[in-house]
Amino acid sequence: MTMTASAIGHVDTRISEHLVIRKIAWRLMPLIIVCYFFAFFDRVNISFAKAALQADLGLSNTAYGLGASLFVVGYVLLEVPSNMLLYRFGARRWIARIMISWGIATAAMVFVRGEWQFYSLRFVIGAMEAGFAPGILYYLTLWFPKSHRGRMTSVFFLATAFSGIIGAPISGLILNYLNGVHGLAGWQWLFVAGGLPCVALGLVVLFRFDDGIEQAKWLSDDERRLISVQLDRQKSEIGEHPAWRSLLMPGVLLLGFIYFLIQVASYGLNFWAPDLIKAAGGGSAAAIGFLTAAPYFCGAISMLVVGRMSDASGERPKFVAALILAAGFGFFASGAFDKDVVTLVGALAVLGAGVVAAIPIFWTLPPKILTGAGAASGIALINTLGQIGGIVSPLMVGSVKDWTGSTTPALYVIGGLCVLCAILLLTALPRDLKASDLPN
């Protein structure tokens, strides 16, 4: 049953909103973090497999960049339809379907033997995963009022940091110590380790998630009513937008372009950090894996600290702009010191602290102007436009490296795009997106 603002008088005032939010968070967020950990690991494990994969399949840097980008092509093409189907069929079943299908497709990378198989399967993996991240972001709006979303979104995106902190060293160890075990190359074991757990997690989601707060039998009636009243009030303040109309809103399109610029930076870090560290003399695959964890460790700290600060101030665009400027500085410094591994890792740490933390705070902006079916489709469109950055960034960097023998020019270009992104956040957003999240 949907609550209305008039129902506030029936809420037991002895119930603490903080405790109810905490109860919801402990129920949902640990599983969400684990699921997104594998989603993000699935995106970046190809960067650790790069050298062995290229050697076994005979891929150039441009071909590798194309394969990395084709994942995003599949993701982009099915992103909006996937999120609209999630709204229709319910988050529980649809998120479970996404995880099971992409897990199977990822594990199937073990059978790749040639360039075109590589291209085809990367496209299929992206298509199967389409809708997961925006689906979760939409799902959070069904449970958490806007004053809590900065922290919850930061907690969700902690998985990206964990996948670097934990996943990078594990990837290096798999490549080092499982290479040749049972006749499989290390890079093949890497995809098995990324895919099969997703199938099991999809089954857990099916039995653990609820489609919304009204179905949460683990909350009392008063606890459900307390949160539902706030969610309904915020929804009525924004107004309902049909799914198709939200796709044409200027604010949505502007956010999509800003997220495109953020994702160009994010994919620049995710796909090329191990290669940069290796070129600077980072050592063995295991050592490179541990060094690659540094940007994500700094990103995790920044995400938690800045997420809490942004909730306290409500000034989201300013925080995103400051973080993406830090990322730009990290790209410029990475290009300038690409031969010194210690300074390079320091620059990548600044880069990670900026771009990793910018993403969750950015995602507090769309719910300011979108609700209901409009939120499902609008969030998906923003993410779709952003993920085009995942096509442009790996392909551009790979091509520049093939043409010039160096990634440095591409790093400078991405740093400049970070500066452009910050300018747009500070000057171009409409009033509704600039408004503070704190109650008047």
Tab-separated table of C-alpha atoms in Angstrom:
chain	number	residue	atom	x	y	z
A	1	MET	CA	0.000	0.000	0.000
A	2	THR	CA	1.366	3.412	-0.966
A	3	MET	CA	1.451	5.969	1.831
A	4	THR	CA	0.543	9.639	1.439
A	5	ALA	CA	1.742	12.711	3.293
A	6	SER	CA	-1.545	12.827	5.210
A	7	ALA	CA	-0.585	9.589	6.871
A	8	ILE	CA	2.185	11.260	8.881
A	9	GLY	CA	-0.055	11.617	11.867
A	10	HIS	CA	-0.325	7.846	12.134
A	11	VAL	CA	3.426	7.268	12.382
A	12	ASP	CA	4.640	6.160	15.802
A	13	THR	CA	6.837	9.089	16.852
A	14	ARG	CA	8.907	6.793	19.057
A	15	ILE	CA	10.392	5.225	15.930
A	16	SER	CA	13.731	6.725	14.947
A	17	GLU	CA	14.217	7.451	11.258
A	18	HIS	CA	17.946	6.893	11.688
A	19	LEU	CA	17.385	3.404	13.068
A	20	VAL	CA	14.937	2.474	10.300
A	21	ILE	CA	17.353	3.674	7.604
A	22	ARG	CA	20.107	1.714	9.304
A	23	LYS	CA	17.921	-1.405	9.351
A	24	ILE	CA	17.146	-1.040	5.635
A	25	ALA	CA	20.806	-0.404	4.818
A	26	TRP	CA	22.001	-3.509	6.651
A	27	ARG	CA	19.365	-5.584	4.881
A	28	LEU	CA	20.150	-4.370	1.345
A	29	MET	CA	23.585	-2.799	1.050
A	30	PRO	CA	25.952	-5.710	1.843
A	31	LEU	CA	24.454	-7.830	-0.951
A	32	ILE	CA	24.337	-4.842	-3.311
A	33	ILE	CA	28.023	-4.123	-2.636
A	34	VAL	CA	29.029	-7.724	-3.338
A	35	CYS	CA	26.990	-7.795	-6.552
A	36	TYR	CA	28.470	-4.534	-7.818
A	37	PHE	CA	31.944	-5.684	-6.803
A	38	PHE	CA	31.629	-8.489	-9.351
A	39	ALA	CA	29.977	-6.182	-11.898
A	40	PHE	CA	32.909	-3.797	-11.722
A	41	PHE	CA	35.454	-6.614	-11.558
A	42	ASP	CA	33.827	-7.977	-14.722
A	43	ARG	CA	34.522	-4.654	-16.455
A	44	VAL	CA	38.151	-4.256	-15.427
A	45	ASN	CA	39.469	-7.834	-15.315
A	46	ILE	CA	40.235	-7.531	-19.018
A	47	SER	CA	42.790	-4.821	-18.147
A	48	PHE	CA	44.739	-7.321	-16.021
A	49	ALA	CA	44.410	-10.031	-18.664
A	50	LYS	CA	45.586	-7.586	-21.359
A	51	ALA	CA	49.207	-8.692	-21.873
A	52	ALA	CA	48.550	-12.456	-21.825
A	53	LEU	CA	45.340	-12.097	-23.824
A	54	GLN	CA	47.094	-10.076	-26.528
A	55	ALA	CA	49.956	-12.563	-26.682
A	56	ASP	CA	47.668	-15.627	-26.937
A	57	LEU	CA	45.187	-14.107	-29.404
A	58	GLY	CA	47.621	-11.911	-31.368
A	59	LEU	CA	45.781	-8.639	-30.613
A	60	SER	CA	47.184	-5.159	-31.260
A	61	ASN	CA	46.556	-2.340	-28.776
A	62	THR	CA	43.857	-0.995	-31.090
A	63	ALA	CA	42.179	-4.420	-31.274
A	64	TYR	CA	42.321	-4.729	-27.484
A	65	GLY	CA	40.811	-1.260	-27.111
A	66	LEU	CA	38.059	-2.187	-29.595
A	67	GLY	CA	37.222	-5.346	-27.644
A	68	ALA	CA	37.150	-3.397	-24.390
A	69	SER	CA	34.852	-0.848	-26.029
A	70	LEU	CA	32.482	-3.461	-27.504
A	71	PHE	CA	31.514	-4.448	-23.975
A	72	VAL	CA	30.213	-0.917	-23.571
A	73	VAL	CA	28.480	-0.946	-26.979
A	74	GLY	CA	26.349	-3.906	-25.903
A	75	TYR	CA	25.747	-2.262	-22.554
A	76	VAL	CA	24.704	1.043	-24.106
A	77	LEU	CA	22.320	-0.435	-26.697
A	78	LEU	CA	20.259	-2.324	-24.105
A	79	GLU	CA	20.583	0.010	-21.109
A	80	VAL	CA	17.300	1.947	-21.393
A	81	PRO	CA	15.169	-1.066	-22.486
A	82	SER	CA	16.612	-3.093	-19.613
A	83	ASN	CA	15.757	-0.482	-16.994
A	84	MET	CA	12.232	-0.071	-18.366
A	85	LEU	CA	11.756	-3.844	-18.124
A	86	LEU	CA	13.057	-3.695	-14.543
A	87	TYR	CA	10.344	-1.131	-13.758
A	88	ARG	CA	7.747	-3.409	-15.356
A	89	PHE	CA	8.780	-6.783	-13.907
A	90	GLY	CA	10.244	-5.671	-10.577
A	91	ALA	CA	13.804	-5.193	-9.387
A	92	ARG	CA	14.164	-8.552	-7.660
A	93	ARG	CA	13.574	-10.758	-10.695
A	94	TRP	CA	15.227	-8.492	-13.242
A	95	ILE	CA	18.441	-7.875	-11.285
A	96	ALA	CA	18.700	-11.628	-10.659
A	97	ARG	CA	18.289	-12.268	-14.404
A	98	ILE	CA	21.004	-9.748	-15.230
A	99	MET	CA	23.498	-11.298	-12.839
A	100	ILE	CA	22.931	-14.896	-13.905
A	101	SER	CA	23.142	-14.149	-17.636
A	102	TRP	CA	26.234	-11.942	-17.438
A	103	GLY	CA	27.952	-14.433	-15.138
A	104	ILE	CA	27.498	-17.213	-17.687
A	105	ALA	CA	28.706	-14.964	-20.529
A	106	THR	CA	31.798	-13.854	-18.574
A	107	ALA	CA	32.799	-17.423	-17.722
A	108	ALA	CA	32.396	-18.304	-21.417
A	109	MET	CA	35.459	-16.110	-22.168
A	110	VAL	CA	37.437	-19.251	-21.332
A	111	PHE	CA	36.492	-20.590	-24.792
A	112	VAL	CA	37.748	-17.581	-26.810
A	113	ARG	CA	40.372	-18.591	-29.365
A	114	GLY	CA	40.399	-15.742	-31.891
A	115	GLU	CA	39.923	-12.023	-32.440
A	116	TRP	CA	36.325	-12.175	-33.658
A	117	GLN	CA	35.273	-14.493	-30.837
A	118	PHE	CA	36.808	-11.968	-28.463
A	119	TYR	CA	34.851	-9.109	-30.036
A	120	SER	CA	31.564	-11.048	-30.092
A	121	LEU	CA	31.674	-12.270	-26.522
A	122	ARG	CA	32.688	-8.886	-25.106
A	123	PHE	CA	29.615	-7.426	-26.826
A	124	VAL	CA	27.388	-10.169	-25.371
A	125	ILE	CA	28.752	-9.644	-21.836
A	126	GLY	CA	27.939	-5.942	-22.047
A	127	ALA	CA	24.454	-6.656	-23.379
A	128	MET	CA	23.741	-9.120	-20.560
A	129	GLU	CA	24.942	-6.703	-17.871
A	130	ALA	CA	23.003	-3.737	-19.319
A	131	GLY	CA	20.745	-2.082	-16.786
A	132	PHE	CA	22.431	-3.386	-13.645
A	133	ALA	CA	24.035	-0.194	-12.294
A	134	PRO	CA	21.166	2.191	-13.196
A	135	GLY	CA	18.725	-0.451	-11.990
A	136	ILE	CA	20.376	-0.475	-8.575
A	137	LEU	CA	20.509	3.330	-8.519
A	138	TYR	CA	16.785	3.444	-9.267
A	139	TYR	CA	16.198	0.733	-6.643
A	140	LEU	CA	17.878	2.892	-3.982
A	141	THR	CA	15.372	5.695	-4.665
A	142	LEU	CA	12.588	3.278	-3.634
A	143	TRP	CA	14.093	2.824	-0.167
A	144	PHE	CA	16.067	5.899	0.882
A	145	PRO	CA	14.875	9.543	1.164
A	146	LYS	CA	17.112	12.033	-0.631
A	147	SER	CA	18.843	13.248	2.558
A	148	HIS	CA	20.354	9.755	2.942
A	149	ARG	CA	21.158	8.982	-0.687
A	150	GLY	CA	24.637	10.508	-0.746
A	151	ARG	CA	25.881	8.045	1.854
A	152	MET	CA	23.962	5.101	0.433
A	153	THR	CA	25.143	5.794	-3.112
A	154	SER	CA	28.705	6.132	-1.821
A	155	VAL	CA	28.350	2.808	-0.008
A	156	PHE	CA	27.076	1.245	-3.260
A	157	PHE	CA	30.028	2.563	-5.246
A	158	LEU	CA	32.468	1.413	-2.571
A	159	ALA	CA	32.353	-1.807	-4.549
A	160	THR	CA	34.306	-0.098	-7.339
A	161	ALA	CA	37.044	0.721	-4.851
A	162	PHE	CA	36.945	-2.773	-3.338
A	163	SER	CA	37.270	-4.313	-6.778
A	164	GLY	CA	40.519	-2.396	-7.159
A	165	ILE	CA	41.762	-2.879	-3.596
A	166	ILE	CA	40.876	-6.586	-3.460
A	167	GLY	CA	40.328	-7.510	-7.101
A	168	ALA	CA	43.593	-6.077	-8.447
A	169	PRO	CA	45.891	-8.130	-6.182
A	170	ILE	CA	43.724	-11.242	-6.645
A	171	SER	CA	43.922	-10.781	-10.421
A	172	GLY	CA	47.694	-10.564	-10.248
A	173	LEU	CA	47.894	-13.688	-8.091
A	174	ILE	CA	45.576	-15.630	-10.434
A	175	LEU	CA	47.664	-14.657	-13.450
A	176	ASN	CA	50.863	-15.627	-11.654
A	177	TYR	CA	49.908	-18.868	-9.919
A	178	LEU	CA	47.005	-20.403	-11.865
A	179	ASN	CA	48.565	-20.064	-15.290
A	180	GLY	CA	48.613	-23.554	-16.812
A	181	VAL	CA	46.536	-25.210	-14.076
A	182	HIS	CA	44.260	-27.853	-15.661
A	183	GLY	CA	45.410	-26.660	-19.063
A	184	LEU	CA	43.951	-23.150	-18.715
A	185	ALA	CA	45.882	-19.905	-19.067
A	186	GLY	CA	45.887	-17.440	-16.176
A	187	TRP	CA	43.658	-15.013	-18.074
A	188	GLN	CA	41.094	-17.795	-18.587
A	189	TRP	CA	40.982	-18.492	-14.840
A	190	LEU	CA	40.484	-14.765	-14.328
A	191	PHE	CA	37.227	-14.800	-16.303
A	192	VAL	CA	36.019	-17.969	-14.595
A	193	ALA	CA	36.629	-16.314	-11.202
A	194	GLY	CA	34.669	-13.257	-12.339
A	195	GLY	CA	31.730	-15.103	-13.904
A	196	LEU	CA	30.648	-18.113	-11.872
A	197	PRO	CA	30.116	-16.237	-8.550
A	198	CYS	CA	27.666	-13.934	-10.365
A	199	VAL	CA	25.395	-16.872	-11.159
A	200	ALA	CA	25.239	-17.832	-7.471
A	201	LEU	CA	24.678	-14.207	-6.416
A	202	GLY	CA	21.798	-13.894	-8.872
A	203	LEU	CA	20.014	-16.731	-7.074
A	204	VAL	CA	20.630	-15.026	-3.711
A	205	VAL	CA	19.138	-11.773	-5.050
A	206	LEU	CA	16.017	-13.663	-6.136
A	207	PHE	CA	15.315	-14.737	-2.556
A	208	ARG	CA	16.742	-11.771	-0.626
A	209	PHE	CA	15.460	-8.629	-2.359
A	210	ASP	CA	11.985	-7.096	-2.224
A	211	ASP	CA	10.572	-4.970	-5.050
A	212	GLY	CA	9.882	-2.011	-2.757
A	213	ILE	CA	9.305	-0.897	0.789
A	214	GLU	CA	5.632	-1.963	0.762
A	215	GLN	CA	6.715	-5.614	0.312
A	216	ALA	CA	9.308	-5.491	3.131
A	217	LYS	CA	7.773	-7.813	5.723
A	218	TRP	CA	10.947	-7.492	7.817
A	219	LEU	CA	9.892	-3.897	8.622
A	220	SER	CA	7.005	-3.125	10.959
A	221	ASP	CA	3.952	-1.247	9.656
A	222	ASP	CA	5.097	1.941	11.390
A	223	GLU	CA	8.628	1.609	10.028
A	224	ARG	CA	7.335	1.195	6.471
A	225	ARG	CA	4.941	4.125	6.949
A	226	LEU	CA	7.662	6.433	8.291
A	227	ILE	CA	9.850	6.045	5.217
A	228	SER	CA	6.980	5.794	2.706
A	229	VAL	CA	5.620	9.161	3.831
A	230	GLN	CA	8.931	10.853	3.076
A	231	LEU	CA	9.387	9.097	-0.258
A	232	ASP	CA	5.848	9.995	-1.359
A	233	ARG	CA	6.293	13.617	-0.314
A	234	GLN	CA	9.515	13.956	-2.291
A	235	LYS	CA	7.917	12.254	-5.278
A	236	SER	CA	4.972	14.692	-5.209
A	237	GLU	CA	7.352	17.675	-5.006
A	238	ILE	CA	9.115	16.603	-8.205
A	239	GLY	CA	6.037	15.352	-10.055
A	240	GLU	CA	5.647	12.266	-12.203
A	241	HIS	CA	7.176	12.165	-15.686
A	242	PRO	CA	6.261	9.531	-18.294
A	243	ALA	CA	9.184	7.330	-19.252
A	244	TRP	CA	9.467	8.730	-22.787
A	245	ARG	CA	9.247	12.386	-21.701
A	246	SER	CA	12.113	12.087	-19.231
A	247	LEU	CA	14.366	11.059	-22.133
A	248	LEU	CA	13.942	14.506	-23.713
A	249	MET	CA	14.401	16.679	-20.602
A	250	PRO	CA	17.305	19.164	-21.064
A	251	GLY	CA	18.517	18.491	-17.527
A	252	VAL	CA	18.706	14.756	-18.226
A	253	LEU	CA	20.651	15.279	-21.452
A	254	LEU	CA	23.082	17.678	-19.749
A	255	LEU	CA	23.651	15.211	-16.910
A	256	GLY	CA	24.244	12.537	-19.540
A	257	PHE	CA	26.987	14.606	-21.185
A	258	ILE	CA	28.598	15.403	-17.826
A	259	TYR	CA	28.552	11.709	-16.944
A	260	PHE	CA	30.095	10.931	-20.338
A	261	LEU	CA	33.066	13.136	-19.399
A	262	ILE	CA	33.330	11.488	-15.960
A	263	GLN	CA	33.296	8.032	-17.537
A	264	VAL	CA	36.007	8.940	-20.047
A	265	ALA	CA	38.160	9.612	-16.984
A	266	SER	CA	36.970	6.526	-15.103
A	267	TYR	CA	37.643	4.134	-17.974
A	268	GLY	CA	40.996	5.799	-18.539
A	269	LEU	CA	41.945	4.700	-15.029
A	270	ASN	CA	40.244	1.295	-15.087
A	271	PHE	CA	41.584	-0.007	-18.395
A	272	TRP	CA	45.043	1.538	-18.520
A	273	ALA	CA	46.391	1.856	-14.945
A	274	PRO	CA	47.977	-1.641	-14.941
A	275	ASP	CA	49.539	-0.987	-18.353
A	276	LEU	CA	50.932	2.395	-17.221
A	277	ILE	CA	52.450	0.848	-14.094
A	278	LYS	CA	53.938	-2.016	-16.100
A	279	ALA	CA	55.491	0.390	-18.632
A	280	ALA	CA	57.008	2.411	-15.764
A	281	GLY	CA	58.719	-0.716	-14.396
A	282	GLY	CA	56.149	-1.960	-11.900
A	283	GLY	CA	57.536	-5.524	-11.833
A	284	SER	CA	55.665	-8.848	-11.917
A	285	ALA	CA	51.947	-9.292	-12.551
A	286	ALA	CA	51.375	-9.752	-8.807
A	287	ALA	CA	53.323	-6.561	-7.979
A	288	ILE	CA	51.423	-4.582	-10.627
A	289	GLY	CA	48.158	-5.871	-9.153
A	290	PHE	CA	49.069	-4.591	-5.681
A	291	LEU	CA	50.258	-1.205	-7.014
A	292	THR	CA	47.056	-0.851	-9.043
A	293	ALA	CA	45.091	-1.108	-5.791
A	294	ALA	CA	46.449	2.289	-4.612
A	295	PRO	CA	44.073	4.521	-6.658
A	296	TYR	CA	41.067	2.504	-5.515
A	297	PHE	CA	42.147	2.528	-1.865
A	298	CYS	CA	42.412	6.336	-1.994
A	299	GLY	CA	39.091	6.426	-3.865
A	300	ALA	CA	37.396	4.414	-1.092
A	301	ILE	CA	38.592	6.812	1.611
A	302	SER	CA	37.638	9.842	-0.460
A	303	MET	CA	34.238	8.342	-1.265
A	304	LEU	CA	33.301	7.822	2.390
A	305	VAL	CA	34.626	11.164	3.624
A	306	VAL	CA	33.309	13.312	0.783
A	307	GLY	CA	29.988	11.407	0.639
A	308	ARG	CA	29.315	12.302	4.266
A	309	MET	CA	30.402	15.913	3.692
A	310	SER	CA	28.100	16.256	0.686
A	311	ASP	CA	25.151	14.907	2.704
A	312	ALA	CA	25.893	17.449	5.432
A	313	SER	CA	26.069	20.406	3.025
A	314	GLY	CA	23.584	19.304	0.342
A	315	GLU	CA	25.765	21.094	-2.265
A	316	ARG	CA	26.326	18.148	-4.574
A	317	PRO	CA	27.556	19.833	-7.827
A	318	LYS	CA	30.387	21.673	-6.049
A	319	PHE	CA	31.727	18.450	-4.572
A	320	VAL	CA	31.574	16.608	-7.897
A	321	ALA	CA	33.374	19.507	-9.620
A	322	ALA	CA	36.169	19.571	-7.020
A	323	LEU	CA	36.667	15.807	-7.265
A	324	ILE	CA	36.770	15.719	-11.056
A	325	LEU	CA	39.323	18.575	-11.034
A	326	ALA	CA	41.483	16.436	-8.738
A	327	ALA	CA	41.138	13.608	-11.264
A	328	GLY	CA	42.237	15.961	-14.055
A	329	PHE	CA	45.334	16.905	-12.072
A	330	GLY	CA	46.037	13.185	-11.615
A	331	PHE	CA	45.872	12.596	-15.381
A	332	PHE	CA	48.231	15.495	-16.136
A	333	ALA	CA	50.672	14.259	-13.473
A	334	SER	CA	50.454	10.659	-14.748
A	335	GLY	CA	51.439	11.839	-18.215
A	336	ALA	CA	54.273	13.977	-16.904
A	337	PHE	CA	55.779	11.262	-14.688
A	338	ASP	CA	54.971	8.122	-16.674
A	339	LYS	CA	58.556	6.786	-16.408
A	340	ASP	CA	58.869	7.018	-12.602
A	341	VAL	CA	56.787	4.266	-10.999
A	342	VAL	CA	56.670	5.829	-7.513
A	343	THR	CA	55.522	9.262	-8.713
A	344	LEU	CA	53.184	7.641	-11.231
A	345	VAL	CA	51.436	5.579	-8.543
A	346	GLY	CA	51.101	8.766	-6.452
A	347	ALA	CA	49.502	10.562	-9.405
A	348	LEU	CA	47.154	7.621	-9.994
A	349	ALA	CA	46.218	7.737	-6.294
A	350	VAL	CA	45.130	11.385	-6.650
A	351	LEU	CA	43.289	10.452	-9.851
A	352	GLY	CA	41.478	7.615	-8.066
A	353	ALA	CA	40.582	9.776	-5.063
A	354	GLY	CA	38.937	12.179	-7.483
A	355	VAL	CA	37.128	10.122	-10.108
A	356	VAL	CA	36.129	7.144	-7.926
A	357	ALA	CA	34.501	9.464	-5.351
A	358	ALA	CA	32.926	11.771	-7.976
A	359	ILE	CA	30.698	9.036	-9.422
A	360	PRO	CA	28.491	8.270	-6.375
A	361	ILE	CA	27.945	11.948	-5.574
A	362	PHE	CA	27.045	12.612	-9.208
A	363	TRP	CA	24.284	9.988	-8.912
A	364	THR	CA	22.525	12.002	-6.199
A	365	LEU	CA	21.677	14.588	-8.895
A	366	PRO	CA	19.198	12.729	-11.201
A	367	PRO	CA	16.627	11.991	-8.415
A	368	LYS	CA	16.316	15.772	-7.938
A	369	ILE	CA	14.354	15.939	-11.212
A	370	LEU	CA	13.139	12.349	-11.837
A	371	THR	CA	10.693	9.979	-10.112
A	372	GLY	CA	8.786	6.778	-10.923
A	373	ALA	CA	8.918	5.435	-14.473
A	374	GLY	CA	10.652	8.656	-15.522
A	375	ALA	CA	13.421	7.926	-13.025
A	376	ALA	CA	13.875	4.373	-14.326
A	377	SER	CA	14.233	5.488	-17.955
A	378	GLY	CA	15.985	8.812	-17.243
A	379	ILE	CA	18.644	7.275	-15.001
A	380	ALA	CA	19.212	4.596	-17.631
A	381	LEU	CA	19.624	7.226	-20.372
A	382	ILE	CA	22.108	9.217	-18.282
A	383	ASN	CA	24.103	6.072	-17.631
A	384	THR	CA	23.870	5.106	-21.317
A	385	LEU	CA	25.246	8.462	-22.450
A	386	GLY	CA	27.922	8.194	-19.804
A	387	GLN	CA	28.946	4.706	-20.817
A	388	ILE	CA	29.692	5.943	-24.328
A	389	GLY	CA	32.739	7.328	-22.566
A	390	GLY	CA	33.677	3.697	-22.010
A	391	ILE	CA	33.702	3.248	-25.785
A	392	VAL	CA	35.649	6.409	-26.532
A	393	SER	CA	38.250	6.215	-23.755
A	394	PRO	CA	39.802	2.732	-24.261
A	395	LEU	CA	39.718	3.023	-28.053
A	396	MET	CA	41.246	6.507	-28.030
A	397	VAL	CA	44.041	5.599	-25.614
A	398	GLY	CA	44.815	2.349	-27.463
A	399	SER	CA	44.925	4.097	-30.823
A	400	VAL	CA	47.119	6.927	-29.528
A	401	LYS	CA	49.537	4.392	-28.050
A	402	ASP	CA	49.717	2.498	-31.365
A	403	TRP	CA	50.315	5.730	-33.326
A	404	THR	CA	52.792	7.428	-30.992
A	405	GLY	CA	54.203	4.620	-28.845
A	406	SER	CA	53.067	6.500	-25.723
A	407	THR	CA	49.854	6.980	-23.734
A	408	THR	CA	50.916	10.439	-22.515
A	409	PRO	CA	49.063	12.552	-25.157
A	410	ALA	CA	45.822	10.685	-24.408
A	411	LEU	CA	46.266	11.274	-20.664
A	412	TYR	CA	46.569	15.017	-21.292
A	413	VAL	CA	43.383	14.989	-23.412
A	414	ILE	CA	41.445	13.217	-20.641
A	415	GLY	CA	42.789	15.717	-18.080
A	416	GLY	CA	41.448	18.564	-20.228
A	417	LEU	CA	38.028	16.892	-20.441
A	418	CYS	CA	37.984	16.712	-16.635
A	419	VAL	CA	38.433	20.489	-16.495
A	420	LEU	CA	35.548	20.947	-18.979
A	421	CYS	CA	33.373	18.684	-16.832
A	422	ALA	CA	34.030	20.785	-13.715
A	423	ILE	CA	33.173	23.996	-15.576
A	424	LEU	CA	29.816	22.569	-16.700
A	425	LEU	CA	28.973	21.424	-13.174
A	426	LEU	CA	29.638	24.874	-11.764
A	427	THR	CA	28.063	27.005	-14.502
A	428	ALA	CA	25.565	25.124	-16.687
A	429	LEU	CA	23.234	23.163	-14.376
A	430	PRO	CA	19.618	24.373	-14.061
A	431	ARG	CA	18.343	25.658	-10.724
A	432	ASP	CA	16.644	22.402	-9.656
A	433	LEU	CA	19.911	20.505	-9.928
A	434	LYS	CA	21.904	23.185	-8.084
A	435	ALA	CA	19.430	23.320	-5.172
A	436	SER	CA	20.602	21.969	-1.836
A	437	ASP	CA	19.207	18.615	-0.697
A	438	LEU	CA	18.748	19.889	2.850
A	439	PRO	CA	15.205	20.832	3.990
A	440	ASN	CA	14.391	24.529	3.781
